[in-house]
Amino acid sequence: MEKTSRRGLVPGDIIKLSLGGIVAADVRLLEGSIQLDQSMLTGESIPIEAGPDVQTYAGALVRRGEQWPKL
């Protein structure tokens, strides 16, 4: 695994999302499930359960789970 800054990300990269982290870029989840707080983006106060093929956006907060989504 290689660490890089947000500026170094390119389409097709796979990144790690984990509890308490902030989604660094718009990504598509590949497998499993994760709970995301998107209230800063949507105004919705209830976190969502996101699974395979769900698109999520930069700025969402990971409330539960761990994922390796693709940009």
Coordinates of N, CA, C and O in Angstrom, one line a residue:
M1 N 0.8 -1.2 0.0 CA 0.0 0.0 0.0 C 0.9 1.2 0.0 O 1.9 1.3 0.7
E2 N 0.5 2.2 -0.8 CA 1.3 3.4 -0.9 C 0.4 4.6 -0.5 O -0.7 4.7 -0.9
K3 N 1.0 5.5 0.4 CA 0.3 6.7 0.8 C 0.6 7.8 -0.2 O 1.7 7.9 -0.7
T4 N -0.5 8.6 -0.5 CA -0.3 9.7 -1.4 C -1.3 10.8 -1.0 O -2.2 10.5 -0.2
S5 N -1.0 12.0 -1.4 CA -1.9 13.1 -1.1 C -3.2 13.0 -2.0 O -3.2 12.3 -3.0
R6 N -4.2 13.7 -1.6 CA -5.4 13.8 -2.4 C -5.1 14.2 -3.8 O -5.8 13.8 -4.7
R7 N -4.2 15.1 -4.0 CA -3.8 15.6 -5.3 C -3.2 14.6 -6.2 O -3.2 14.7 -7.4
G8 N -2.7 13.5 -5.6 CA -2.0 12.5 -6.4 C -3.0 11.4 -6.8 O -2.6 10.5 -7.5
L9 N -4.3 11.5 -6.5 CA -5.2 10.5 -6.9 C -5.7 10.7 -8.3 O -5.8 11.8 -8.8
V10 N -5.9 9.5 -9.0 CA -6.3 9.6 -10.4 C -7.4 8.6 -10.6 O -7.5 7.6 -9.8
P11 N -8.3 8.7 -11.6 CA -9.4 7.8 -11.8 C -8.8 6.4 -11.9 O -7.8 6.1 -12.6
G12 N -9.5 5.4 -11.3 CA -9.0 4.0 -11.3 C -8.3 3.6 -10.0 O -8.1 2.5 -9.8
D13 N -7.8 4.6 -9.3 CA -7.1 4.3 -8.0 C -8.1 3.7 -7.0 O -9.3 4.0 -7.0
I14 N -7.6 2.8 -6.2 CA -8.4 2.2 -5.1 C -7.8 2.8 -3.8 O -6.6 2.8 -3.6
I15 N -8.7 3.3 -3.0 CA -8.3 4.0 -1.7 C -9.0 3.2 -0.5 O -9.9 2.5 -0.7
K16 N -8.5 3.5 0.7 CA -9.0 2.9 1.9 C -9.9 3.9 2.6 O -9.5 5.0 2.8
L17 N -11.1 3.4 2.9 CA -12.0 4.2 3.8 C -12.2 3.4 5.1 O -12.4 2.2 5.1
S18 N -12.0 4.1 6.2 CA -12.1 3.4 7.5 C -12.8 4.3 8.5 O -12.9 5.5 8.3
L19 N -13.3 3.7 9.6 CA -14.0 4.4 10.7 C -13.4 5.7 11.0 O -12.2 5.8 11.3
G20 N -14.2 6.8 11.0 CA -13.8 8.1 11.4 C -13.1 8.9 10.3 O -12.9 10.1 10.4
G21 N -12.9 8.2 9.1 CA -12.2 8.9 8.0 C -13.2 9.7 7.2 O -14.4 9.5 7.2
I22 N -12.6 10.6 6.4 CA -13.4 11.5 5.5 C -13.1 11.0 4.1 O -11.9 10.9 3.8
V23 N -14.1 10.8 3.3 CA -13.9 10.4 1.9 C -13.2 11.5 1.2 O -13.6 12.6 1.1
A24 N -12.0 11.2 0.6 CA -11.1 12.2 0.0 C -11.5 12.6 -1.4 O -11.1 13.6 -1.9
A25 N -12.3 11.7 -2.1 CA -12.7 12.0 -3.5 C -14.0 11.2 -3.8 O -14.3 10.3 -3.0
D26 N -14.6 11.6 -4.9 CA -15.8 10.8 -5.3 C -15.4 9.4 -5.6 O -14.4 9.2 -6.4
V27 N -16.1 8.4 -5.1 CA -15.7 7.0 -5.3 C -16.9 6.2 -5.5 O -18.0 6.5 -5.1
R28 N -16.7 5.0 -6.1 CA -17.8 4.0 -6.2 C -17.3 2.8 -5.4 O -16.2 2.2 -5.5
L29 N -18.3 2.3 -4.5 CA -18.0 1.2 -3.6 C -18.0 -0.1 -4.4 O -18.8 -0.2 -5.3
L30 N -17.1 -1.0 -4.1 CA -16.9 -2.2 -4.8 C -17.6 -3.4 -4.2 O -18.2 -4.2 -4.9
E31 N -17.6 -3.6 -2.9 CA -18.2 -4.7 -2.2 C -18.4 -4.4 -0.8 O -18.0 -3.4 -0.2
G32 N -19.2 -5.3 -0.1 CA -19.4 -5.1 1.3 C -20.4 -4.0 1.6 O -21.1 -3.5 0.7
S33 N -20.4 -3.5 2.9 CA -21.2 -2.3 3.2 C -20.5 -1.4 4.2 O -19.5 -1.9 4.9
I34 N -20.9 -0.2 4.2 CA -20.3 0.8 5.0 C -21.4 1.8 5.4 O -22.3 2.0 4.6
Q35 N -21.3 2.4 6.6 CA -22.2 3.4 7.0 C -21.6 4.8 6.8 O -20.5 5.0 7.3
L36 N -22.2 5.7 6.1 CA -21.7 7.0 5.7 C -22.6 8.1 6.2 O -23.8 8.1 6.1
D37 N -22.0 9.2 6.8 CA -22.7 10.4 7.2 C -22.4 11.4 6.1 O -21.3 11.9 5.9
Q38 N -23.5 11.7 5.3 CA -23.3 12.6 4.2 C -24.1 14.0 4.6 O -24.4 14.7 3.7
S39 N -24.3 14.2 5.8 CA -25.1 15.4 6.2 C -24.4 16.7 5.8 O -25.2 17.6 5.5
M40 N -23.1 16.8 5.7 CA -22.5 18.0 5.3 C -22.7 18.3 3.8 O -22.7 19.4 3.3
L41 N -23.1 17.2 3.1 CA -23.3 17.3 1.6 C -24.8 17.4 1.3 O -25.1 18.1 0.3
T42 N -25.6 16.7 2.0 CA -27.0 16.6 1.6 C -28.0 17.2 2.6 O -29.1 17.4 2.2
G43 N -27.5 17.4 3.8 CA -28.4 18.0 4.9 C -29.2 16.9 5.6 O -29.9 17.1 6.6
E44 N -29.1 15.6 5.1 CA -29.8 14.5 5.7 C -29.1 14.1 7.0 O -27.9 13.9 7.0
S45 N -29.8 14.1 8.1 CA -29.1 13.9 9.4 C -28.9 12.4 9.7 O -28.1 12.1 10.6
I46 N -29.5 11.5 9.0 CA -29.4 10.1 9.3 C -28.3 9.5 8.3 O -28.4 9.6 7.1
P47 N -27.3 8.8 8.9 CA -26.3 8.1 8.1 C -27.0 7.1 7.1 O -28.0 6.5 7.4
I48 N -26.3 6.8 6.0 CA -26.8 5.8 5.0 C -26.0 4.6 5.1 O -24.8 4.6 5.4
E49 N -26.6 3.4 4.8 CA -25.9 2.2 4.6 C -25.6 2.1 3.1 O -26.5 2.2 2.3
A50 N -24.3 2.0 2.7 CA -23.9 2.0 1.3 C -23.3 0.7 1.0 O -22.5 0.2 1.8
G51 N -23.6 0.1 -0.1 CA -23.1 -1.2 -0.5 C -22.5 -1.1 -1.9 O -22.2 0.0 -2.4
P52 N -22.3 -2.3 -2.5 CA -21.7 -2.4 -3.9 C -22.4 -1.5 -4.9 O -23.6 -1.4 -4.9
D53 N -21.6 -0.9 -5.7 CA -22.0 0.0 -6.8 C -22.7 1.3 -6.4 O -23.2 2.0 -7.2
V54 N -22.5 1.7 -5.1 CA -23.1 3.0 -4.6 C -22.0 4.0 -4.8 O -20.8 3.8 -4.5
Q55 N -22.4 5.1 -5.4 CA -21.4 6.3 -5.6 C -21.5 7.1 -4.3 O -22.6 7.4 -3.8
T56 N -20.4 7.5 -3.7 CA -20.4 8.5 -2.6 C -19.4 9.6 -3.0 O -18.6 9.4 -3.9
Y57 N -19.5 10.6 -2.2 CA -18.8 11.9 -2.6 C -17.8 12.4 -1.6 O -17.9 12.1 -0.4
A58 N -16.8 13.1 -2.1 CA -15.8 13.7 -1.2 C -16.5 14.5 -0.1 O -17.4 15.3 -0.3
G59 N -16.0 14.3 1.1 CA -16.5 15.0 2.3 C -17.4 14.2 3.2 O -17.7 14.6 4.3
A60 N -17.9 13.0 2.7 CA -18.7 12.1 3.5 C -17.8 11.6 4.7 O -16.6 11.3 4.5
L61 N -18.4 11.3 5.8 CA -17.7 10.8 7.0 C -18.1 9.3 7.2 O -19.3 8.9 7.2
V62 N -17.1 8.4 7.4 CA -17.3 7.0 7.6 C -17.7 6.8 9.1 O -16.9 7.1 10.0
R63 N -18.9 6.3 9.3 CA -19.4 6.0 10.6 C -19.2 4.6 11.1 O -19.1 4.3 12.3
R64 N -19.2 3.7 10.1 CA -19.0 2.2 10.5 C -18.5 1.5 9.3 O -18.9 1.8 8.1
G65 N -17.6 0.6 9.5 CA -17.1 -0.3 8.4 C -15.8 0.2 7.8 O -15.2 1.2 8.2
E66 N -15.4 -0.6 6.8 CA -14.1 -0.3 6.1 C -14.3 -0.8 4.7 O -15.0 -1.8 4.4
Q67 N -13.8 0.0 3.8 CA -14.0 -0.3 2.3 C -12.7 0.1 1.6 O -11.9 0.9 2.0
W68 N -12.6 -0.5 0.4 CA -11.6 -0.2 -0.6 C -12.2 0.2 -1.9 O -12.2 -0.6 -2.8
P69 N -12.8 1.4 -2.0 CA -13.5 1.8 -3.2 C -12.6 2.3 -4.3 O -11.4 2.5 -4.0
K70 N -13.2 2.4 -5.5 CA -12.4 2.8 -6.7 C -12.8 4.2 -7.1 O -14.0 4.6 -7.0
L71 N -11.9 5.1 -7.4 CA -12.2 6.4 -7.9 C -12.7 6.3 -9.3 O -12.4 5.5 -10.1

